[in-house]
């Protein structure tokens, strides 16, 4: 296995398969992209860490899409939770995300609250939209566990009946910049990638072996920009007869809130509804939750589509 990779390995995700164990996986690490997304908000450290983990998980799962124009969305929503809504999505290597939360209630918690304390009772929804085939798949499960990684594992076990391992790590580097990394492993008991996944068993000896090795990966290693992603795979599975590294993807920040797109969205509303949205000066102000930008749009600039 070739372990050549950049000295500072950031904003990238790559996949791998272990044919002899009927397993596949992905590793990802976020750096400047993460900082850019977080810079649009004044999140407290607890929320920064939560969103950093969620964005890393989104990169791991989104990179499994074979359709470059497809989109994967991760959403956690609750009732009466300190975090009421968290949304992240991935499209063609572009990431974005935001969190809505109760700042006053959050201040009453400690430095490392569990998922349960942040979300109370809620659900985790993961949606894959394939543009080329127009297929849409969504799985929804209760938001359970003490960590986001644990909640993701529960999702795949309940929604897809596939035993999975998720590891996420967040740290600040020597310059104080936030770095996040993640590992995602899955067992394909009927064979290698591309074969039909039938009779998934959590007690399969091959899966136990892969899971045990993956569980040794530490959070600090995942979030260490000095360790190439391929080297992480090598550390875990160097005794396997064959490990295949797949093509990777670069990660960028990708908020799609430009003026032209907003005009298209507003044009879909009836004229009467647009009038209700506008202020006394006839201006609709659209806020983007992802990047915190405000877009003022005059009613006269919105053209309704032809009937």
XYZ file of C-alpha atoms in Angstrom:
307
model
C 0.000 0.000 0.000
C 1.360 3.412 -0.976
C 1.412 5.757 2.035
C 2.669 8.850 0.236
C 0.589 11.915 1.163
C 1.055 15.597 2.000
C 3.156 16.449 5.055
C 0.298 18.510 6.409
C -2.796 16.535 5.519
C -5.912 18.675 5.885
C -9.278 19.198 4.186
C -9.283 15.806 2.542
C -11.165 12.491 2.698
C -10.046 9.176 1.268
C -11.482 5.676 1.184
C -10.089 2.171 1.436
C -11.200 -1.446 1.298
C -9.909 -4.567 3.029
C -10.935 -7.352 0.607
C -9.854 -10.209 2.852
C -12.073 -8.935 5.670
C -15.025 -7.823 3.520
C -14.772 -4.326 4.967
C -14.534 -0.788 3.709
C -13.747 2.526 5.342
C -12.994 6.195 5.010
C -10.755 8.644 6.840
C -11.126 12.423 6.781
C -9.509 15.467 8.304
C -10.680 19.092 8.354
C -8.598 22.187 9.063
C -8.906 25.533 7.224
C -12.331 24.528 5.877
C -13.516 23.964 9.430
C -12.152 27.308 10.582
C -13.819 29.056 7.658
C -17.220 27.544 8.430
C -16.968 28.324 12.145
C -15.748 31.887 11.531
C -19.234 32.856 10.344
C -20.581 32.285 13.857
C -19.582 33.111 17.420
C -20.131 29.613 18.758
C -18.986 28.692 22.285
C -16.387 25.872 22.516
C -18.952 23.122 23.203
C -20.907 23.973 20.040
C -17.726 24.400 18.000
C -16.646 20.883 18.945
C -20.099 19.464 18.215
C -20.273 21.072 14.770
C -16.664 20.089 13.997
C -17.529 16.454 14.700
C -20.749 16.700 12.687
C -18.954 18.202 9.676
C -16.314 15.487 9.814
C -19.010 12.814 9.948
C -20.766 14.508 7.017
C -17.541 14.411 4.986
C -17.050 10.712 5.758
C -20.574 9.784 4.720
C -20.970 12.256 1.859
C -17.817 11.039 0.170
C -19.500 7.668 -0.373
C -21.744 9.299 -3.009
C -20.872 8.206 -6.533
C -22.853 11.079 -8.049
C -20.741 14.262 -8.007
C -23.907 16.370 -8.054
C -25.578 14.315 -5.333
C -26.051 15.673 -1.848
C -25.868 14.104 1.591
C -27.551 15.889 4.505
C -27.154 15.173 8.202
C -29.798 16.668 10.479
C -30.304 16.380 14.219
C -33.502 17.895 15.589
C -34.988 17.861 19.064
C -37.839 19.051 21.195
C -36.904 21.065 24.286
C -33.228 20.331 23.763
C -30.454 22.836 24.391
C -29.500 22.198 20.766
C -32.759 22.453 18.839
C -31.367 21.936 15.340
C -28.083 20.960 13.696
C -27.753 20.711 9.909
C -24.722 19.794 7.803
C -24.511 18.833 4.153
C -22.016 17.646 1.558
C -22.067 18.069 -2.215
C -19.132 17.405 -4.501
C -16.585 17.913 -1.722
C -18.279 21.091 -0.455
C -19.262 21.246 3.212
C -21.481 23.569 5.195
C -23.271 23.429 8.540
C -24.830 25.353 11.419
C -26.314 24.842 14.884
C -29.292 26.460 16.651
C -29.047 26.320 20.429
C -30.144 27.940 23.688
C -27.119 29.883 24.894
C -28.466 30.505 28.405
C -29.178 26.833 29.065
C -25.893 25.778 27.495
C -23.986 27.959 29.968
C -25.322 25.802 32.812
C -23.602 22.667 31.486
C -19.984 21.639 31.928
C -17.220 21.568 29.336
C -17.994 18.132 27.866
C -21.748 17.490 27.980
C -23.111 14.284 26.490
C -25.315 14.132 23.413
C -28.232 13.360 25.694
C -27.780 16.553 27.681
C -27.416 18.671 24.562
C -30.254 17.195 22.529
C -32.629 15.739 25.122
C -35.039 13.605 23.075
C -34.672 13.946 19.335
C -33.802 12.177 16.124
C -30.930 11.832 13.698
C -31.802 11.929 9.993
C -29.359 11.165 7.187
C -30.488 11.800 3.618
C -28.824 10.876 0.331
C -30.096 12.639 -2.806
C -28.830 11.267 -6.121
C -29.162 13.914 -8.828
C -28.527 11.702 -11.857
C -30.983 8.952 -10.917
C -33.303 11.247 -8.930
C -33.300 8.682 -6.151
C -33.664 9.802 -2.542
C -32.921 7.724 0.512
C -33.525 8.881 4.077
C -33.070 7.072 7.356
C -34.362 8.430 10.670
C -33.552 6.993 14.086
C -33.788 8.240 17.684
C -30.788 10.344 18.675
C -29.171 8.104 21.257
C -25.786 7.563 22.873
C -23.351 9.771 24.737
C -21.402 10.906 21.657
C -22.167 11.835 18.060
C -20.003 8.926 16.889
C -22.092 6.552 18.984
C -25.303 8.020 17.601
C -24.016 7.466 14.045
C -23.177 3.836 14.806
C -26.688 3.325 16.174
C -28.095 4.911 13.022
C -26.404 2.436 10.688
C -27.251 -0.546 12.868
C -30.935 0.411 13.145
C -31.536 2.008 9.762
C -29.403 -0.173 7.488
C -28.598 -3.209 9.672
C -24.913 -2.757 8.881
C -22.374 -3.035 11.710
C -20.244 0.115 11.636
C -17.543 1.855 13.622
C -17.227 5.652 13.804
C -14.390 7.516 15.517
C -14.206 11.321 15.672
C -11.546 13.554 17.157
C -11.187 17.329 17.594
C -8.158 19.243 18.877
C -6.365 22.552 18.544
C -2.954 22.555 16.905
C 0.151 24.354 18.164
C -1.146 27.624 16.667
C -4.532 27.289 18.335
C -6.385 26.351 15.128
C -9.129 23.754 15.286
C -8.529 20.437 13.510
C -11.015 17.542 13.294
C -10.552 14.004 12.005
C -12.666 10.914 11.610
C -12.684 7.210 10.777
C -15.669 5.298 9.360
C -15.628 1.506 9.004
C -18.331 -0.839 7.697
C -18.620 -4.574 7.263
C -19.863 -5.948 3.931
C -20.429 -9.590 4.876
C -21.410 -10.774 1.403
C -18.179 -9.553 -0.111
C -16.335 -6.542 -1.328
C -17.731 -3.131 -2.319
C -20.387 -3.456 -4.985
C -21.869 -6.768 -3.883
C -25.292 -7.016 -2.355
C -25.271 -6.572 1.420
C -27.280 -9.483 2.818
C -27.348 -11.237 6.174
C -25.448 -8.552 8.059
C -24.219 -10.011 11.327
C -22.738 -8.046 14.192
C -21.096 -11.241 15.508
C -19.184 -12.021 12.302
C -15.558 -12.870 13.236
C -14.150 -10.839 10.337
C -16.042 -7.774 11.533
C -14.908 -8.295 15.126
C -11.304 -8.235 13.920
C -11.711 -5.043 11.862
C -13.747 -3.350 14.595
C -11.185 -4.173 17.284
C -8.363 -2.691 15.210
C -10.359 0.412 14.299
C -11.258 1.027 17.940
C -7.563 1.483 18.758
C -7.426 4.688 16.697
C -7.165 7.643 19.077
C -8.807 11.033 18.716
C -5.411 12.780 18.783
C -4.157 10.691 15.855
C -7.254 11.420 13.785
C -6.875 15.161 14.347
C -3.077 15.294 13.900
C -2.423 17.097 10.613
C 1.130 15.774 10.557
C -0.043 12.195 9.986
C -1.114 11.533 6.381
C -4.523 9.879 6.109
C -3.029 6.896 4.297
C -0.635 6.396 7.214
C -3.584 6.171 9.599
C -4.941 3.309 7.525
C -1.510 1.695 7.474
C -1.187 1.926 11.264
C -4.450 0.053 11.713
C -4.267 -2.596 9.017
C -0.589 -3.096 8.110
C -0.786 -6.822 8.879
C -3.582 -7.425 6.364
C -2.517 -9.137 3.101
C -4.176 -6.415 1.012
C -5.545 -2.928 1.676
C -6.742 -0.927 -1.328
C -6.644 2.860 -1.141
C -9.406 4.524 -3.163
C -9.417 7.915 -4.831
C -9.768 10.727 -2.314
C -11.573 14.059 -2.452
C -10.511 17.540 -1.418
C -12.897 19.343 0.928
C -13.972 22.976 0.644
C -16.500 25.282 2.237
C -19.552 25.487 0.009
C -22.423 27.745 0.973
C -24.796 28.173 -1.956
C -26.486 31.388 -0.891
C -25.762 33.732 -3.796
C -28.134 36.490 -4.907
C -29.253 34.679 -8.070
C -30.216 31.558 -6.136
C -32.168 33.579 -3.557
C -34.082 35.340 -6.338
C -35.024 31.953 -7.794
C -36.305 30.734 -4.426
C -38.330 33.883 -3.728
C -39.851 33.747 -7.205
C -41.516 30.458 -6.275
C -43.621 32.175 -3.578
C -46.967 33.782 -4.515
C -46.806 37.543 -4.902
C -49.030 38.075 -1.832
C -46.693 36.026 0.368
C -43.665 37.933 -0.869
C -45.408 41.185 0.050
C -45.901 39.899 3.605
C -42.195 39.061 3.852
C -41.131 42.583 2.868
C -40.588 45.511 5.230
C -42.116 48.976 4.848
C -39.544 49.859 2.205
C -40.513 46.842 0.105
C -37.338 44.902 0.885
C -37.159 41.220 1.825
C -34.108 40.454 3.950
C -32.985 36.850 3.616
C -30.651 35.484 6.292
C -28.426 32.506 5.489
C -28.161 30.305 8.580
C -25.041 28.618 7.177
C -22.818 31.634 6.558
C -24.657 34.362 8.541
C -24.887 36.669 5.522
C -27.904 38.893 4.914
C -29.297 39.410 1.422
C -31.670 42.376 0.909
C -33.973 41.829 -2.074
C -36.381 44.433 -3.416
C -39.860 43.209 -4.341
C -39.422 44.686 -7.799
C -36.349 42.524 -8.388
C -38.298 39.274 -8.014
C -39.836 38.010 -11.239
C -42.486 35.294 -10.974
C -41.945 32.307 -13.281
C -44.285 32.062 -16.286
C -47.421 29.972 -15.783
